Coordinates of N, CA and C in Angstrom, one line a residue:
Y1 N 93.7 81.5 115.6 CA 92.5 81.0 116.0 C 91.9 80.5 114.8
E2 N 92.3 80.8 113.5 CA 91.6 80.5 112.3 C 92.3 79.2 111.7
E3 N 93.4 78.9 112.1 CA 94.1 77.6 111.6 C 93.4 76.4 112.1
T4 N 93.3 75.3 111.3 CA 92.8 74.0 111.7 C 93.7 73.0 111.4
N5 N 94.7 73.2 110.6 CA 95.7 72.1 110.2 C 96.5 71.7 111.6
P6 N 96.3 70.5 112.0 CA 97.0 70.0 113.2 C 98.6 70.2 113.1
P7 N 99.4 69.9 112.2 CA 100.8 70.2 112.2 C 101.1 71.7 112.2
R8 N 100.3 72.4 111.6 CA 100.5 73.9 111.7 C 100.3 74.4 113.1
L9 N 99.3 73.9 113.8 CA 98.8 74.3 115.1 C 99.9 74.0 116.0
A10 N 100.6 72.8 115.9 CA 101.6 72.4 116.7 C 102.9 73.2 116.5
L11 N 103.0 73.6 115.4 CA 104.2 74.7 115.1 C 103.9 76.1 115.8
A12 N 102.6 76.4 115.7 CA 102.1 77.8 116.2 C 102.2 77.7 117.7
A13 N 102.2 76.6 118.4 CA 102.1 76.5 119.8 C 103.6 76.8 120.4
S14 N 104.5 76.8 119.4 CA 105.9 77.1 120.1 C 106.2 78.6 119.8
V15 N 105.4 79.4 119.2 CA 105.7 80.7 118.9 C 105.3 81.8 120.1
C16 N 106.2 82.7 120.4 CA 105.8 83.7 121.5 C 106.0 85.0 121.4
G17 N 105.3 85.8 122.0 CA 105.6 87.2 121.9 C 106.4 87.7 123.0
L18 N 107.3 88.7 122.7 CA 108.1 89.5 123.8 C 107.4 90.7 124.0
F19 N 107.3 91.1 125.2 CA 106.7 92.3 125.8 C 107.4 92.8 127.1
D20 N 107.5 94.1 127.3 CA 108.0 94.7 128.4 C 107.3 94.3 129.7
S21 N 108.1 94.1 130.8 CA 107.6 93.7 132.0 C 106.7 94.9 132.5
S22 N 106.9 96.1 132.1 CA 106.3 97.3 132.7 C 104.8 97.3 132.1
D23 N 104.7 96.5 131.0 CA 103.5 96.5 130.4 C 102.5 95.4 130.9
V24 N 103.0 94.7 132.1 CA 102.1 93.6 132.7 C 101.5 94.3 134.1
I25 N 100.2 94.3 134.1 CA 99.6 94.9 135.2 C 98.9 93.8 136.1
D26 N 99.4 93.7 137.4 CA 98.9 92.8 138.4 C 97.5 93.5 138.8
N27 N 96.5 92.6 138.5 CA 95.2 93.0 138.9 C 94.8 92.8 140.3
G28 N 95.8 92.2 141.2 CA 95.5 92.2 142.6 C 94.7 90.9 143.0
N29 N 94.3 90.1 142.1 CA 93.4 89.0 142.3 C 93.9 87.5 141.6
G30 N 95.3 87.6 141.6 CA 95.8 86.4 140.9 C 95.9 86.4 139.4
T31 N 95.4 87.5 138.8 CA 95.3 87.6 137.3 C 96.3 88.8 136.9
Y32 N 96.5 88.9 135.7 CA 97.4 89.7 135.1 C 96.8 90.4 133.8
T33 N 96.9 91.7 133.4 CA 96.3 92.2 132.2 C 97.7 92.8 131.5
I34 N 97.8 92.5 130.2 CA 98.9 93.0 129.4 C 98.5 94.2 128.7
Q35 N 99.1 95.4 128.9 CA 98.6 96.7 128.2 C 98.9 96.5 126.8
T36 N 98.1 97.0 126.0 CA 98.2 96.9 124.4 C 98.1 98.2 123.7
F37 N 98.6 98.4 122.7 CA 98.6 99.6 122.0 C 98.3 99.5 120.5
A38 N 98.0 100.5 119.6 CA 97.6 100.4 118.5 C 98.8 99.9 117.6
Y39 N 98.4 99.2 116.4 CA 99.5 98.7 115.5 C 100.0 99.9 114.6
E40 N 101.3 100.1 114.7 CA 101.9 101.2 113.9 C 103.3 100.8 113.5
I41 N 103.8 101.3 112.3 CA 105.1 101.1 111.9 C 105.7 102.4 111.5
G42 N 106.5 102.9 112.3 CA 107.2 104.1 112.1 C 106.3 105.3 112.4
G43 N 105.2 105.1 113.3 CA 104.3 106.1 113.5 C 103.0 106.0 112.8
D44 N 103.0 105.3 111.7 CA 101.8 105.1 110.8 C 101.1 103.9 111.1
P45 N 99.7 104.2 110.9 CA 98.8 102.9 111.3 C 98.7 102.0 110.1
A46 N 98.2 100.8 110.3 CA 97.9 99.9 109.2 C 97.1 100.7 108.1
C47 N 97.2 100.0 106.8 CA 96.4 100.8 105.9 C 95.1 100.4 105.9
P48 N 94.0 101.0 105.5 CA 92.7 100.7 105.5 C 92.3 99.3 104.9
G49 N 91.7 98.5 105.6 CA 91.5 97.2 105.1 C 92.4 96.1 105.3
E50 N 93.5 96.6 105.8 CA 94.7 95.6 106.2 C 94.1 94.4 107.1
P51 N 94.1 93.2 106.9 CA 93.8 92.1 107.7 C 94.3 92.4 109.1
Y52 N 93.6 92.4 110.1 CA 94.0 92.4 111.7 C 94.6 93.7 111.9
G53 N 94.6 94.7 110.9 CA 95.3 96.1 111.2 C 94.7 96.9 112.4
D54 N 93.6 96.5 112.7 CA 92.8 97.3 113.8 C 92.8 96.6 115.2
Q55 N 93.5 95.4 115.2 CA 93.5 94.8 116.5 C 94.7 95.3 117.3
P56 N 94.5 95.4 118.7 CA 95.6 95.9 119.6 C 96.6 94.9 119.4
V57 N 98.0 95.4 119.9 CA 99.2 94.8 119.8 C 99.8 94.9 121.3
A58 N 100.5 93.9 121.8 CA 101.2 93.9 123.0 C 102.7 93.7 122.8
A59 N 103.1 92.7 122.0 CA 104.5 92.3 121.7 C 105.2 93.3 120.8
F60 N 106.6 93.5 121.2 CA 107.3 94.2 120.5 C 108.2 93.3 119.6
C61 N 108.2 92.0 119.9 CA 109.0 91.2 119.0 C 108.5 89.7 119.2
T62 N 109.0 88.7 118.4 CA 108.5 87.4 118.6 C 109.9 86.4 118.8
G63 N 109.4 85.2 119.3 CA 110.5 84.2 119.3 C 109.8 83.0 119.3
F64 N 110.5 81.8 119.5 CA 109.9 80.4 119.5 C 110.6 79.6 120.6
L65 N 109.9 78.7 121.1 CA 110.5 77.8 122.0 C 111.3 76.7 121.3
V66 N 112.4 76.5 121.8 CA 113.3 75.4 121.4 C 113.3 74.4 122.5
D67 N 113.0 74.5 123.8 CA 112.9 73.6 124.7 C 111.7 74.1 125.9
E68 N 111.6 73.3 126.7 CA 110.5 73.6 127.7 C 110.6 75.0 128.3
D69 N 111.8 75.3 128.6 CA 112.2 76.7 129.1 C 113.2 77.6 128.6
L70 N 113.3 77.2 127.2 CA 114.5 78.0 126.4 C 113.7 78.5 125.1
M71 N 113.8 80.0 125.0 CA 113.3 80.6 123.8 C 114.5 81.1 122.9
L72 N 114.2 81.2 121.6 CA 115.2 81.8 120.8 C 114.4 82.8 120.1
T73 N 115.2 84.1 119.9 CA 114.5 85.1 119.1 C 115.8 85.9 118.4
A74 N 115.3 86.8 117.7 CA 116.3 87.6 116.7 C 117.2 88.5 117.7
G75 N 118.3 88.8 117.3 CA 119.4 89.8 118.2 C 118.8 91.2 118.3
H76 N 118.0 91.6 117.2 CA 117.6 93.2 117.3 C 116.3 93.0 118.3
C77 N 115.9 92.0 118.8 CA 114.8 92.1 119.9 C 115.5 92.4 121.2
I78 N 116.7 92.1 121.5 CA 117.2 92.4 122.9 C 118.4 93.4 122.7
S79 N 118.2 94.4 123.6 CA 119.3 95.3 123.6 C 120.3 94.9 124.6
S80 N 121.6 95.4 124.4 CA 122.6 95.1 125.2 C 122.3 95.5 126.8
G81 N 121.5 96.4 126.9 CA 121.3 97.0 128.3 C 120.2 96.0 129.0
S82 N 119.6 95.0 128.3 CA 118.6 94.4 128.9 C 119.0 92.9 129.3
M83 N 120.4 92.7 129.1 CA 120.9 91.3 129.4 C 121.6 91.4 130.8

């Protein structure tokens, strides 16, 4: 939300977050809520004063769009059991 450079905004529009479908809650009124959690790495929270370290997180990995309905992500984001 802080970026104002149009070329960077266009690139950012292709980035996506991956999250578990079990974290999507049907509100029963045509809307959905994504469950969030505190940012941690290895069970440790962000350092005090870390920018955005206190914001909730939903995604477990990221990817980017390469076509209207095709996403590319890193291999470690997908387990063999999820295919």
